Short mmCIF file of C-alpha atoms in Angstrom, two decimals:
data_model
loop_
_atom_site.label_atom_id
_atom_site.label_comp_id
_atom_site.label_asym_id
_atom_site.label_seq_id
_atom_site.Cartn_x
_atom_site.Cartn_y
_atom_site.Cartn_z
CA UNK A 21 0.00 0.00 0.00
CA UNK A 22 3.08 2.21 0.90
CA UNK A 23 4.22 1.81 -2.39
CA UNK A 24 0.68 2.34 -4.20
CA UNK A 25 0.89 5.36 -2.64
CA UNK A 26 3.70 6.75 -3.60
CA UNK A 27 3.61 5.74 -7.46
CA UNK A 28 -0.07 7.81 -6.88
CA UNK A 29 1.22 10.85 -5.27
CA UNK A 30 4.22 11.12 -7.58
CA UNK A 31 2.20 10.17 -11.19
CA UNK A 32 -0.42 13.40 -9.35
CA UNK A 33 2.77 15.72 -8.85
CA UNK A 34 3.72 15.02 -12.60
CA UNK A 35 0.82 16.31 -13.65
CA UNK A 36 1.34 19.39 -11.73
CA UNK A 37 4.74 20.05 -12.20
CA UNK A 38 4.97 20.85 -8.49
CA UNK A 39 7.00 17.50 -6.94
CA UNK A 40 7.34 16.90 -3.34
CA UNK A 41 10.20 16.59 -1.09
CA UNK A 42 12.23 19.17 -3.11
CA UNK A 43 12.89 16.44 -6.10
CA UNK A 44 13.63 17.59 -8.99
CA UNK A 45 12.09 16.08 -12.32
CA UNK A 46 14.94 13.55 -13.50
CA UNK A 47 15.17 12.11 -9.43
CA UNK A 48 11.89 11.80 -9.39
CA UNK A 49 11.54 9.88 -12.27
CA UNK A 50 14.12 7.56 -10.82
CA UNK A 51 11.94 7.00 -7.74
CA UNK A 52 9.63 6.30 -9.88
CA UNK A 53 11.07 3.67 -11.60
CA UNK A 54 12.95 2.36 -8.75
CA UNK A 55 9.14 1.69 -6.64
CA UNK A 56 7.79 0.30 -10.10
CA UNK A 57 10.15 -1.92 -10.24
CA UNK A 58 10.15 -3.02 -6.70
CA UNK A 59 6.55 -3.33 -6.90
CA UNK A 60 6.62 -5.74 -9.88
CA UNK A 61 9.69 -7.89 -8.65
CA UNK A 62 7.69 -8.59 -5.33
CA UNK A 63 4.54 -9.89 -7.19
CA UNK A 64 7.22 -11.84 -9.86
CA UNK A 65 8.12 -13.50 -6.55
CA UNK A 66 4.56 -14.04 -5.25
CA UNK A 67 3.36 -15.21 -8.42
CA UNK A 68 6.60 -17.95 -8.35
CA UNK A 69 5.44 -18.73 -4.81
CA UNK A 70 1.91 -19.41 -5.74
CA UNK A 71 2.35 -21.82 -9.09
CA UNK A 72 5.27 -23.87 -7.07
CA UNK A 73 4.84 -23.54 -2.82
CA UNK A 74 0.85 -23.45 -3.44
CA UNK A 75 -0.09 -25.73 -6.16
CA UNK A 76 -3.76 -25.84 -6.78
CA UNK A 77 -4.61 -22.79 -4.44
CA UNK A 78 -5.99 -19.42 -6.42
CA UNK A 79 -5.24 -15.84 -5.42
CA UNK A 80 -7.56 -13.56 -7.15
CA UNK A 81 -6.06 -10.45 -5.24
CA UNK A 82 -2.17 -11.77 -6.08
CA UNK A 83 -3.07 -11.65 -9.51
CA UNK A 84 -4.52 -8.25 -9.81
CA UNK A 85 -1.87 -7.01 -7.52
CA UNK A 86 0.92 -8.68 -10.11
CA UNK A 87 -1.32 -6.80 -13.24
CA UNK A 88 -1.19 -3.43 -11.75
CA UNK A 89 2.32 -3.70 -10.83
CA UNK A 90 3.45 -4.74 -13.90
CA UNK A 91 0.89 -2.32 -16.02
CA UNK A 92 3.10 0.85 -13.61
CA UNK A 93 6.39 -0.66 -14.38
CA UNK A 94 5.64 -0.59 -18.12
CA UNK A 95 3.70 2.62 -17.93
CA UNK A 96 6.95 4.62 -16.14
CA UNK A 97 9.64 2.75 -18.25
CA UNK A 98 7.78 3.71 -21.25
CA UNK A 99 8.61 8.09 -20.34
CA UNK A 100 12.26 6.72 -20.92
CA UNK A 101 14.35 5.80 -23.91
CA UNK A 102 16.65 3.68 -24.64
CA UNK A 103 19.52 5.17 -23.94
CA UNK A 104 18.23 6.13 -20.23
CA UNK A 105 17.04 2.59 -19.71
CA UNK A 106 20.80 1.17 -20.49
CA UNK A 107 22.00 4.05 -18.16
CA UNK A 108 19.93 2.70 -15.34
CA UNK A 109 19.60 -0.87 -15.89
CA UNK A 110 22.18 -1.47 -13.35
CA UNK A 111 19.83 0.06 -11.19
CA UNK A 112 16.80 -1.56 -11.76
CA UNK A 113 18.62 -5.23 -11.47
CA UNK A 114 20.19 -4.31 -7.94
CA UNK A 115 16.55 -2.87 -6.90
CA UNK A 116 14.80 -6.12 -8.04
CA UNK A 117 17.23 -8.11 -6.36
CA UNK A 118 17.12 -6.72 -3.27
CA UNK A 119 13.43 -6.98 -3.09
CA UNK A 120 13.79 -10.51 -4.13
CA UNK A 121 16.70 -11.73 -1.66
CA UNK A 122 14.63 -9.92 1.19
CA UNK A 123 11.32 -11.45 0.49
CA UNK A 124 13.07 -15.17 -0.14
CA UNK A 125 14.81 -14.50 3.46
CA UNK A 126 12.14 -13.92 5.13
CA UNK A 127 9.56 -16.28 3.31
CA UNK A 128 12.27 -18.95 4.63
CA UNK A 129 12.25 -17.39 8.38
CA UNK A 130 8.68 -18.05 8.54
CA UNK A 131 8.74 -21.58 7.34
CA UNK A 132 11.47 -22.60 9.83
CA UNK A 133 9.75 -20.74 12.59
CA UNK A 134 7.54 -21.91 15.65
CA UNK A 135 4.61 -21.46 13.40
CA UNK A 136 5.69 -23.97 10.73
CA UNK A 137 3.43 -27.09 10.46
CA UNK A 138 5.39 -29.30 13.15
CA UNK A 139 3.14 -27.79 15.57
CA UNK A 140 -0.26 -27.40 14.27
CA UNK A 141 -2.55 -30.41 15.82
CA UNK A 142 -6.26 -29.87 14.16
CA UNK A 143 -8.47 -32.50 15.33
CA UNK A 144 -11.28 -32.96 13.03
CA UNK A 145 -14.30 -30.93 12.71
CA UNK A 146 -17.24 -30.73 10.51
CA UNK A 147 -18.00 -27.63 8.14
CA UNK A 148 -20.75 -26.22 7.87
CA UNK A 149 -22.46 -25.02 4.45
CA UNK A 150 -24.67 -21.78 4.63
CA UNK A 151 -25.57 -21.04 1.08
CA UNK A 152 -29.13 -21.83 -0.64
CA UNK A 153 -28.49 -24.30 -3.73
CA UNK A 154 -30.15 -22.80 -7.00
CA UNK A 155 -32.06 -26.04 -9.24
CA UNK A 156 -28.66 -26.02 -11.31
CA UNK A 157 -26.60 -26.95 -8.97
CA UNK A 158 -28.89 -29.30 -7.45
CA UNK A 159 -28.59 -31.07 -11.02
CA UNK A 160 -25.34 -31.02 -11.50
CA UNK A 161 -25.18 -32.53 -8.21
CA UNK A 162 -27.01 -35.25 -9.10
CA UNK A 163 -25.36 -35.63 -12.52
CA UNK A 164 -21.92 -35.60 -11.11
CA UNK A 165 -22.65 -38.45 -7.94
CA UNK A 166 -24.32 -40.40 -11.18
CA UNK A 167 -21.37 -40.78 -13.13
CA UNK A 168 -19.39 -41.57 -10.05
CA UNK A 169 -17.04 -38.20 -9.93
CA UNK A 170 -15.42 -37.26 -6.59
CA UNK A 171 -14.32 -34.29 -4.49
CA UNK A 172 -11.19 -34.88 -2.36
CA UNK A 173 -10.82 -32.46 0.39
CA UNK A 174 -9.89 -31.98 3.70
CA UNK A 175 -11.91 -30.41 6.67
CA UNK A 176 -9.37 -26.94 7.17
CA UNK A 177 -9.47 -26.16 3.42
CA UNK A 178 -11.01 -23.08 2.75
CA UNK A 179 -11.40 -24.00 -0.88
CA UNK A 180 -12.80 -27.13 -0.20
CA UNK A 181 -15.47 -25.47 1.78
CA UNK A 182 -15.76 -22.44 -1.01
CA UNK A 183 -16.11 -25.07 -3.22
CA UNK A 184 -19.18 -26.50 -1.07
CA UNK A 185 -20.89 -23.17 -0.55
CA UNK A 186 -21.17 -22.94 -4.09
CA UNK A 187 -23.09 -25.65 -4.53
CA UNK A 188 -25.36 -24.80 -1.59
CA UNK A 189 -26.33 -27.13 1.26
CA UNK A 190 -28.87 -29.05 -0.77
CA UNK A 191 -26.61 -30.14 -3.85
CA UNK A 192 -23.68 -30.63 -1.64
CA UNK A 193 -25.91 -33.46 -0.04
CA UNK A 194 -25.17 -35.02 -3.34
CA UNK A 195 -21.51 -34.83 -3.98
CA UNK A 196 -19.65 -38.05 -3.42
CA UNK A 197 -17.30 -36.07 -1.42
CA UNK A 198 -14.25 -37.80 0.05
CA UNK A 199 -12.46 -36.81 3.77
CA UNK A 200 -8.72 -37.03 3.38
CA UNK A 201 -7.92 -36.46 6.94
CA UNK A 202 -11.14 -37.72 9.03
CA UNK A 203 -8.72 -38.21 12.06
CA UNK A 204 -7.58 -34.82 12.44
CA UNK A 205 -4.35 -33.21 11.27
CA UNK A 206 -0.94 -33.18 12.59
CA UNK A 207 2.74 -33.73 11.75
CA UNK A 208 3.27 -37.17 10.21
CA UNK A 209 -0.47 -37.86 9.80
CA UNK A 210 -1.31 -39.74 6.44
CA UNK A 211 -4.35 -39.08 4.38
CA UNK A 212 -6.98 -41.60 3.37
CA UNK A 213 -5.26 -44.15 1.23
CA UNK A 214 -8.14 -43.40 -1.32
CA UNK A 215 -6.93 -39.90 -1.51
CA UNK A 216 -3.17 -40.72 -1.78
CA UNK A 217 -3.65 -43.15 -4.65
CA UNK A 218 -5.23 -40.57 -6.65
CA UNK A 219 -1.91 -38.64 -6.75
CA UNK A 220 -3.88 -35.33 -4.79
CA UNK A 221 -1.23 -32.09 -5.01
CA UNK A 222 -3.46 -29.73 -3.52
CA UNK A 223 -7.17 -29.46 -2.53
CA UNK A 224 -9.72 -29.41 -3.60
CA UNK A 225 -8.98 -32.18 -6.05
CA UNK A 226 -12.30 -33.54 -8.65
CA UNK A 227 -11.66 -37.21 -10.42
CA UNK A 228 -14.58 -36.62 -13.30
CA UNK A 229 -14.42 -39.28 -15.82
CA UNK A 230 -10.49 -40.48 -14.76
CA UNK A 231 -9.47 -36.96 -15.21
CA UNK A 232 -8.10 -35.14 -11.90
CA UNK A 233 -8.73 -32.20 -12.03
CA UNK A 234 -7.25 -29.67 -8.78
CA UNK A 235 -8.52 -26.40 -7.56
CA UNK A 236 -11.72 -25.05 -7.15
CA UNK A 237 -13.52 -25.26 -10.15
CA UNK A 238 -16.52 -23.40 -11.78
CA UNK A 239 -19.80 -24.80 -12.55
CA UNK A 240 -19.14 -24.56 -16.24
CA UNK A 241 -15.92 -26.24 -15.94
CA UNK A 242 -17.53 -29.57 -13.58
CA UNK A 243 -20.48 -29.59 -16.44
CA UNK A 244 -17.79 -29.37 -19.66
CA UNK A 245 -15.46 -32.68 -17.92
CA UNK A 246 -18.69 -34.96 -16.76
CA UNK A 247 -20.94 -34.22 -19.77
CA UNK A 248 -23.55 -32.15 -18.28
CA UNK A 249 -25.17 -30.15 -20.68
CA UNK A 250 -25.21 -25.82 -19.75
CA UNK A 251 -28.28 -25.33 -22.02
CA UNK A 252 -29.75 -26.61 -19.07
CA UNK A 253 -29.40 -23.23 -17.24
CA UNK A 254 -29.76 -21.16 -20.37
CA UNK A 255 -33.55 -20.58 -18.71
CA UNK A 256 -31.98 -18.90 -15.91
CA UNK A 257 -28.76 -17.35 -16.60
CA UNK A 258 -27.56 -16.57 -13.25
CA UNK A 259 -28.13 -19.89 -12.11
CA UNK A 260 -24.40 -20.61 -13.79
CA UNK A 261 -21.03 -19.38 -12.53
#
């Protein structure tokens, strides 16, 4: 946000040819550059984090963060040419890598620290689904437990239960939904050995039709992999996602 800011207030001051702090033009457009690139480094190195440490998980936010980030570092090395970017390349790579070295550092602190999974002990608990199921998803529901598909999960995934709220509590009655961890959670607990022979990287994780499919999915993605035909909910248009 710190850094939002300050792209803001300096892109304003541009426009007003009044800058702030007493910079002049030329170091000011080396700020600039120097928070842009910062900026888009950092969500380089979130974005890395996500595809590799956090397989399967979505990050709606991470990704619009990583667009504007980028979009500012384009937009600010865009006011200079060619020559000027060669001039300050050297500056731009140390700037990245600092941001990169830092954020690696301390994403490895917080792995190793007293917070790191050696210590969590969940025992298990049911969740509870709050959202009304439209007719749709009631069918798909249905159509889905028909042709045998299957939704791995386990009870402290926040997906998993995303992924249930969709579907309301009525349809989610019909899921063949399978518990990975029905004991509980805790360092060197195995999952089901129903869930481990499928191969499961992250959860949720569908098996529609032998395909595994991981992540939460949309409804128009579970109806195109079992078969389910959308014009279904072409009579109601918002009963689709």
């Amino acid at each position: 946000m710190v850094a939002y800011g300050l792209v803001t207030v300096l892109g304003l001051q541009f426009t007003q040819k009044s800058l702030p702090f007493g910079l002049n033009q030329t170091d000011a457009r080396l700020v600039l550059l120097s928070t842009t690139t910062s900026m888009a480094a950092a969500s380089g190195y979130f974005l890395y984090l996500l595809s590799t440490k956090f397989s399967g998980s979505s990050c709606s936010y991470c990704l619009l963060s990583a667009l504007l980030s980028f979009s500012l570092f384009f937009i600010t090395l865009k006011d200079f040419g060619l020559p000027e970017i060669k001039k300050e390349l050297g500056l731009q790579l140390f700037v990245a890598g600092l941001v990169i070295v830092t954020l690696n550092s301390s994403y490895s602190n917080s792995r190793s620290g007293p917070s790191s999974m050696d210590n969590i002990n969940l025992p298990y608990f049911p969740t509870e689904i709050t959202s009304e199921s439209t007719p749709f998803a009631i069918s798909l529901a249905k159509h889905l437990n028909s042709i045998g598909a299957k939704m791995y999960g386990a009870f402290w995934c926040s997906h998993c239960l995303e992924q249930k709220e969709m579907f309301g509590r009525e349809a989610a009655k019909h899921l063949n939904y399978v518990e990975c961890f029905p004991n509980g959670f805790k360092k060197g607990t195995l999952m089901e050995k129903s869930c481990a022979e499928v191969g499961i990287e992250g959860f949720p994780t569908w098996v529609i039709n032998g395909k595994v499919l991981s992540g939460e999915l949309e409804f128009s993605e579970l109806a195109e992999a079992s078969g389910f035909p959308l014009d279904k909910a072409t009579q109601s248009p918002n009963l689709v996602q």
